[in-house]
Every structure is written in structure tokens, then in C-alpha cells.
Coordinates of C-alpha atoms and ligand atoms in Angstrom, one line a residue:
M14 CA -0.1 0.0 0.1
V15 CA 1.4 3.2 -1.0
K16 CA 1.9 5.8 1.9
V17 CA 1.2 9.3 1.4
G18 CA 1.7 12.2 3.6
I19 CA 0.0 15.2 4.1
V20 CA 1.0 18.1 6.0
G21 CA -1.8 20.8 6.7
L22 CA -5.2 19.0 7.2
G23 CA -7.4 22.0 6.2
L24 CA -9.9 22.2 3.2
I25 CA -7.6 20.9 0.5
G26 CA -5.4 18.6 2.5
G27 CA -8.5 17.2 4.4
S28 CA -10.1 16.7 0.9
L29 CA -7.2 15.0 -0.5
G30 CA -6.9 12.6 2.4
I31 CA -10.6 11.4 2.3
D32 CA -10.2 10.8 -1.6
L33 CA -6.7 9.5 -1.7
R34 CA -7.9 6.8 1.1
H35 CA -10.8 6.0 -1.1
Q36 CA -8.3 5.4 -3.8
G37 CA -6.4 2.7 -1.2
F38 CA -3.3 5.0 -0.4
K39 CA -2.5 4.9 3.3
V40 CA -2.7 8.5 4.4
L41 CA -0.4 9.9 7.2
G42 CA -1.4 13.4 8.2
V43 CA 0.3 16.1 10.1
A44 CA -1.4 19.2 11.8
R45 CA 0.0 21.8 14.3
Q46 CA -3.1 21.2 16.6
R47 CA -4.0 17.9 18.7
V48 CA -7.6 18.8 17.9
T49 CA -7.1 18.7 14.0
C50 CA -5.4 15.2 14.4
Q51 CA -8.5 13.7 16.3
I52 CA -11.1 15.2 13.8
A53 CA -8.9 13.8 11.1
K54 CA -8.9 10.3 12.4
H55 CA -12.6 10.6 13.7
R56 CA -13.7 11.5 10.1
G57 CA -11.7 8.8 8.4
I58 CA -9.5 11.5 6.4
V59 CA -6.2 9.8 7.5
D60 CA -5.0 6.7 8.6
K61 CA -2.7 8.0 11.2
A62 CA -2.2 11.7 12.0
D63 CA 0.5 13.4 14.3
F64 CA 1.7 16.7 15.1
N65 CA 5.5 15.2 15.2
L66 CA 6.8 15.0 11.8
D67 CA 8.5 11.7 12.2
I68 CA 5.3 10.1 11.1
L69 CA 6.4 11.0 7.5
A70 CA 9.3 8.9 7.7
K71 CA 7.8 6.0 5.6
A72 CA 5.9 8.4 3.2
E73 CA 6.5 7.9 -0.4
I74 CA 4.9 10.8 -1.7
I75 CA 4.2 14.0 0.6
F76 CA 1.7 16.8 -0.4
I77 CA 2.2 20.0 1.4
C78 CA -1.1 21.6 1.8
T79 CA -0.3 24.5 4.3
P80 CA -1.0 28.3 3.5
I81 CA 1.2 29.6 0.7
D82 CA 3.5 31.4 3.1
A83 CA 4.1 28.4 5.0
I84 CA 5.0 25.9 2.1
V85 CA 8.9 26.7 2.1
P86 CA 9.2 26.5 5.8
T87 CA 7.2 23.3 5.9
L88 CA 9.6 21.6 3.5
E89 CA 12.6 23.0 5.3
R90 CA 11.1 21.2 8.5
I91 CA 10.2 17.9 6.9
I92 CA 13.4 17.5 5.1
P93 CA 15.3 16.0 8.2
H94 CA 12.7 13.6 8.9
I95 CA 12.0 12.0 5.1
S96 CA 14.0 9.6 3.0
A97 CA 15.9 10.8 -0.2
D98 CA 13.7 9.2 -2.6
T99 CA 10.4 10.6 -1.4
I100 CA 8.3 12.6 -3.7
V101 CA 7.2 16.1 -2.4
T102 CA 4.6 18.2 -3.9
D103 CA 2.7 21.3 -2.9
V104 CA -0.9 22.4 -3.6
G105 CA -0.5 26.2 -3.5
S106 CA -2.3 28.6 -5.6
V107 CA 0.9 30.6 -6.5
K108 CA 3.9 28.4 -8.3
E109 CA 6.8 30.7 -9.6
S110 CA 8.2 31.8 -6.1
I111 CA 7.8 28.6 -4.5
V112 CA 8.6 25.9 -7.2
R113 CA 12.2 27.5 -7.7
T114 CA 13.0 27.6 -3.9
C115 CA 11.5 24.1 -3.1
S116 CA 13.4 22.3 -6.0
E117 CA 16.7 23.7 -4.7
L118 CA 15.9 22.4 -1.3
W119 CA 14.5 19.1 -2.4
P120 CA 15.4 17.9 -6.1
N121 CA 12.4 15.5 -6.1
F122 CA 10.1 18.4 -5.5
V123 CA 7.2 18.8 -8.1
G124 CA 5.0 22.0 -8.0
G125 CA 1.1 21.4 -8.2
H126 CA -2.1 23.1 -8.0
P127 CA -5.5 21.3 -8.0
M128 CA -8.0 24.0 -9.4
A129 CA -10.7 23.0 -6.8
G130 CA -11.9 24.6 -3.7
T131 CA -15.0 26.3 -1.6
T132 CA -15.3 29.4 0.3
E133 CA -14.6 27.5 3.4
Q134 CA -11.5 26.6 5.2
G135 CA -10.0 24.4 7.8
I136 CA -10.4 20.7 8.5
D137 CA -14.2 21.0 8.9
A138 CA -14.6 22.2 5.4
A139 CA -12.8 19.1 3.8
Q140 CA -15.2 17.0 1.9
A141 CA -15.4 13.9 -0.6
N142 CA -14.9 14.1 -4.5
L143 CA -13.8 17.8 -4.1
F144 CA -11.6 17.2 -7.2
Q145 CA -13.8 15.4 -9.3
G146 CA -13.7 16.7 -12.6
A147 CA -11.2 19.5 -11.7
A148 CA -8.1 20.5 -13.7
Y149 CA -4.9 19.5 -11.6
V150 CA -1.9 21.5 -12.8
F151 CA 1.7 20.4 -12.4
T152 CA 4.6 23.2 -12.9
P153 CA 7.8 21.0 -13.5
I154 CA 11.3 22.9 -14.1
E155 CA 14.3 21.9 -15.9
N156 CA 15.5 19.7 -13.1
T157 CA 12.0 18.3 -11.9
P158 CA 12.7 14.4 -12.4
Q159 CA 9.9 13.2 -14.9
A160 CA 9.2 10.0 -13.1
A161 CA 8.0 12.0 -10.2
V162 CA 5.7 14.1 -12.4
S163 CA 4.1 10.8 -14.1
E164 CA 3.7 9.4 -10.7
L165 CA 1.7 12.4 -9.3
K166 CA -0.2 12.8 -12.5
A167 CA -1.3 9.1 -12.2
I168 CA -2.6 10.2 -8.6
A169 CA -4.4 13.2 -9.7
R170 CA -6.2 11.4 -12.7
S171 CA -7.2 8.4 -10.0
L172 CA -8.8 11.5 -7.9
G173 CA -11.1 12.5 -11.2
C174 CA -8.8 15.5 -12.2
V175 CA -7.7 16.5 -15.6
T176 CA -4.3 16.9 -15.5
Y177 CA -1.9 19.7 -17.2
T178 CA 1.8 20.7 -17.4
C179 CA 3.0 24.2 -17.8
S180 CA 6.0 26.5 -16.5
P181 CA 5.6 28.1 -13.0
E182 CA 5.6 31.3 -14.7
E183 CA 2.7 30.5 -17.2
H184 CA 0.7 29.3 -14.3
D185 CA 0.9 32.1 -12.3
R186 CA 0.0 34.2 -15.4
A187 CA -2.9 32.3 -16.2
V188 CA -4.4 31.8 -12.6
A189 CA -4.1 35.6 -12.3
W190 CA -6.8 35.7 -15.0
I191 CA -9.2 32.9 -13.8
S192 CA -8.8 32.6 -10.1
H193 CA -6.8 35.8 -8.5
L194 CA -8.7 38.4 -10.6
P195 CA -11.9 36.8 -10.1
V196 CA -11.6 37.1 -6.3
T197 CA -10.6 40.6 -6.4
I198 CA -13.5 41.8 -8.5
S199 CA -15.9 39.7 -6.4
A200 CA -14.6 41.2 -3.3
S201 CA -14.6 44.6 -4.7
L202 CA -18.4 44.0 -6.1
I203 CA -19.6 43.2 -2.3
K204 CA -17.5 46.4 -1.3
A205 CA -19.3 48.5 -3.5
C206 CA -22.5 47.1 -2.7
I207 CA -22.3 47.5 1.0
G208 CA -21.6 51.4 0.2
E209 CA -25.3 52.1 -0.6
S210 CA -26.2 55.1 1.3
S211 CA -29.8 54.5 1.6
A212 CA -30.4 51.9 4.5
S213 CA -33.7 50.9 3.4
V214 CA -32.3 50.1 -0.2
A215 CA -29.5 48.5 1.2
D216 CA -31.8 46.3 3.3
L217 CA -33.9 45.6 0.2
A218 CA -31.0 44.7 -2.0
R219 CA -29.8 42.1 0.6
K220 CA -33.4 40.5 0.6
L221 CA -33.4 40.4 -3.2
A222 CA -30.0 38.8 -3.7
S223 CA -30.4 35.6 -5.4
S224 CA -28.7 33.3 -7.9
G225 CA -27.0 36.1 -10.1
F226 CA -25.4 37.9 -6.9
R227 CA -24.7 34.2 -5.3
D228 CA -22.5 33.6 -8.4
T229 CA -20.6 36.8 -8.6
S230 CA -19.9 37.3 -5.1
R231 CA -19.0 33.8 -4.2
V232 CA -15.1 33.9 -4.4
G233 CA -15.0 37.2 -2.8
G234 CA -16.7 36.0 0.1
G235 CA -13.7 33.3 0.8
N236 CA -11.0 32.8 3.0
P237 CA -9.4 36.3 3.3
E238 CA -6.1 34.9 4.4
L239 CA -5.8 33.1 0.9
G240 CA -7.0 36.3 -1.0
K241 CA -4.3 38.2 0.6
M242 CA -1.7 35.6 -0.2
M243 CA -2.7 35.3 -3.8
A244 CA -2.2 39.0 -4.2
Q245 CA 1.2 39.0 -2.2
Y246 CA 2.6 36.0 -4.2
N247 CA 1.1 37.0 -7.5
R248 CA 1.2 40.5 -7.5
D249 CA 2.8 41.5 -10.6
N250 CA 0.5 39.2 -12.7
L251 CA -2.6 40.3 -10.7
L252 CA -1.8 44.0 -11.2
R253 CA -1.6 43.4 -15.2
S254 CA -4.9 41.6 -15.1
L255 CA -6.3 44.4 -12.8
G256 CA -5.2 46.8 -15.2
Q257 CA -6.7 45.3 -18.3
Y258 CA -9.8 44.8 -16.2
R259 CA -10.1 48.3 -15.4
D260 CA -9.8 49.4 -19.2
S261 CA -12.6 46.6 -19.9
L262 CA -14.7 48.0 -17.3
T263 CA -14.0 51.7 -18.6
Q264 CA -15.5 50.4 -22.0
F265 CA -18.6 49.3 -20.3
I266 CA -19.0 52.5 -18.3
E267 CA -18.5 54.7 -21.5
A268 CA -20.9 52.7 -23.6
I269 CA -23.7 53.1 -21.1
D270 CA -22.7 56.8 -20.3
R271 CA -23.2 57.5 -23.9
E272 CA -26.2 55.5 -24.3
D273 CA -24.3 53.4 -26.8
W274 CA -26.8 50.5 -26.7
A275 CA -25.4 49.0 -30.1
S276 CA -21.8 48.9 -28.5
L277 CA -23.0 47.4 -25.2
E278 CA -24.9 44.8 -26.8
K279 CA -22.0 43.9 -29.0
L280 CA -19.6 43.8 -25.8
L281 CA -22.4 41.6 -24.2
E282 CA -22.5 39.3 -27.3
S283 CA -18.8 38.8 -27.6
T284 CA -18.6 38.1 -23.8
R285 CA -21.3 35.8 -23.9
Q286 CA -19.5 33.8 -26.8
A287 CA -16.1 33.9 -24.9
R288 CA -17.6 32.5 -21.5
S289 CA -18.3 29.2 -23.1
E290 CA -14.6 28.7 -23.8
F291 CA -13.5 28.9 -20.2
I292 CA -16.4 27.0 -18.5
Ligands
LIG30 P1 -7.1 25.8 4.9 O1 -8.1 25.3 4.8 O2 -6.7 27.1 5.9 O3 -6.0 24.8 5.4 C1 -4.6 24.9 5.8 C2 -4.1 24.1 7.0 O4 -2.9 24.2 7.2 C3 -4.8 24.6 8.3 O5 -6.1 24.1 8.5 C4 -3.9 24.7 9.3 O6 -4.2 23.2 9.9 C5 -2.4 24.6 8.6 N1 -1.6 25.4 8.8 C6 -2.1 26.9 8.7 N2 -1.1 27.7 8.9 C7 0.0 26.8 9.1 C8 1.4 27.1 9.4 N3 1.9 28.3 9.4 N4 2.3 25.8 9.2 C9 1.8 24.6 9.0 N5 0.4 24.2 8.8 C10 -0.2 25.6 9.0 O7 -6.5 26.5 3.6 P2 -6.7 25.5 2.1 O8 -7.9 26.5 1.4 O9 -6.9 24.1 2.3 O10 -5.3 26.0 1.4 C11 -4.3 25.0 1.7 C12 -3.3 25.4 0.4 O11 -4.1 24.9 -0.8 C13 -2.7 26.8 0.3 O12 -1.7 26.9 -0.2 C14 -3.7 27.3 -1.0 O13 -3.0 28.2 -1.9 C15 -4.1 26.1 -1.9 N6 -5.3 26.1 -2.4 C16 -6.6 26.3 -2.0 C17 -7.6 26.3 -2.7 C18 -9.1 26.7 -2.2 O14 -9.7 27.3 -2.9 N7 -9.0 27.0 -0.7 C19 -7.7 25.8 -4.1 C20 -6.5 25.0 -4.4 C21 -5.4 25.3 -3.7 P3 -3.6 23.2 11.3 O15 -4.0 24.6 12.2 O16 -4.8 22.2 12.1 O17 -2.4 22.7 11.5

């Protein structure tokens, strides 16, 4: 039975544990708190859990599922406890800064990012089948061992993911568009709505909010720590995307201001067609 270690038993780490166990892997979990270890065992997320890193000694593959800023320090901490042929991967939402450093620290490191999540966080948010049908992108660099990439891709496919490979730089630029920009826009949408000056209109808006608002505000109502780190660790790409978004918003504002309904309809027609290429 292949032994898989998971460090950080939150939404992603916990959900991975559930699905990996279903696939027949033996899952060894590491959390910082005793209570997280207890919940993980009680819910069947792991076979064994501990806050002592020695539990990872027999793991053949390790997923680091901590917040982005803890990935490199976590790898540094686990290195003295693991054997030389262990494959280590992470699930961080940003890759460039992490992959270069981690690959220097551990030659058998492969950057990864499962494109799945919810707005919840922590072990209580862990759920089965979170990765079913999701994209899972791996970001090898020049020295990344191909065998490790192949092994991780096979695991990701066993979880129901569609796998992709690209450079860490391409990954960060692409996710700025489809993940980090939407979080920022969605959060600023909520921020604008709560700026309504009439208390009765604001109250009515809250009561009338339905599926459209639910869809457009979802990612802006998620984990604030994750949103902050996406911006912090992918700043340049996010700023570039936000700049282009601002130009695009200006186009819409100008068409509406000019009462240029033909241009507005043309814009909306082009976005309707383009959306299907993403979703
Ligand atoms: P999460 O639910 O907050 O889980 C992270 C877990 O890591 C926490 O439950 C915590 O567990 C542990 N942890 C927190 N700080 C730590 C530290 N300094 N050192 C060691 N462990 C620490 O977050 P998540 O959403 O699963 O995100 C985890 C990773 O997945 C991030 O790198 C994120 O970029 C990536 N990711 C997230 C999503 C998403 O939509 N949420 C999607 C794809 C990838 P204990 O306190 O019990 O130790």
C-alpha cells in the first residue's frame, strides 16, 4: 500500500486525504493541533495523524497543503524526517516563487495546483470528491524528475482530475486571470454594494439577492488569508490583469454613459461567446 503524507489538514489537505484513502492509499497526516489530528482520524480523513513530523518517515509521496507562506518553511522542517527518494509536492495557488526555492531544497519536488476549492477553510470544510472533474496543473522546471511528475499525474487522475503541465510562470499568469482577478473583482463588488447610502435600499438589496449575486460574489466571500496571499505572491500578474480589467470596465461605463446600446450589446455578445471557452 503506497503511503502518502499530507502536511496541513485543512480544506485541500483534508479533502485530498479523504479521496486518497478511497483510492487505497495509506494516508499519514500532519497538523499543528491535537484537535485537528483527532478530527482527521475520527472523520476517516487519514489513517494516522500526528503533530510530530517523524510520522512522515515512511511516506513515499508528500503533499504540502499549508497556506502559501508556510510551504517553503514546511519543506525545510520536514526534510530531516524524510527519505531521499520521497516525492514532495505542494498544492499552493501560486507557483513561481515556491517551485524554484523548493526544487533547490529538494530535487524530487514537483509544484502542483488542484483547481478546486470552496469558500470554507479548515478541516471541517474537507469533503469527498472535491477534485472530481477539476483541472490539476503540475509545474515542473528544468531539473524536475519526470518520473515524479508522472507518478503525481497518475494520482491526480485517480482522483478524477484532468491533468495539465506548464511552467510556474505560465501558471501564475493564467491563474491571475481565472482565479486571482475574480477574487479581487468579486470582493470589490461586495465592497461597492455595502457602500449603498440608503439603509432601506441596502436592506431591500440584501433581501432580493439571488442566484446572480450568489454566483458573482462567491469567491469574494472566501478565505481572506488566501485572497491576501494570492495578491502578495502573484502581485505583478494580478496587477497586470487588474489593469486590463479596469480598461474593460471603462469600455462598459463609456458605452452606458453615451447610451451607446449597440456597442454595449456587441460587447455582451462577445462576452457571451467567450465565456463558453472557459467554462
Ligand atoms: P485551510 O483550509 O486554511 O488549510 C490549511 C491548513 O494548514 C490549516 O487547516 C492549518 O491546520 C494548517 N496551517 C495553517 N497555518 C500553518 C502554518 N503556518 N504551518 C503549518 N500548517 C499550517 O487552507 P486551504 O484552502 O486548504 O489552502 C491550503 C493550500 O491550498 C494553500 O496553499 C492554497 O493556496 C491551496 N489551494 C487552496 C484552494 C482553495 O480554494 N481554498 C484551492 C487550491 C489550492 P492546523 O492549524 O490544524 O495545523
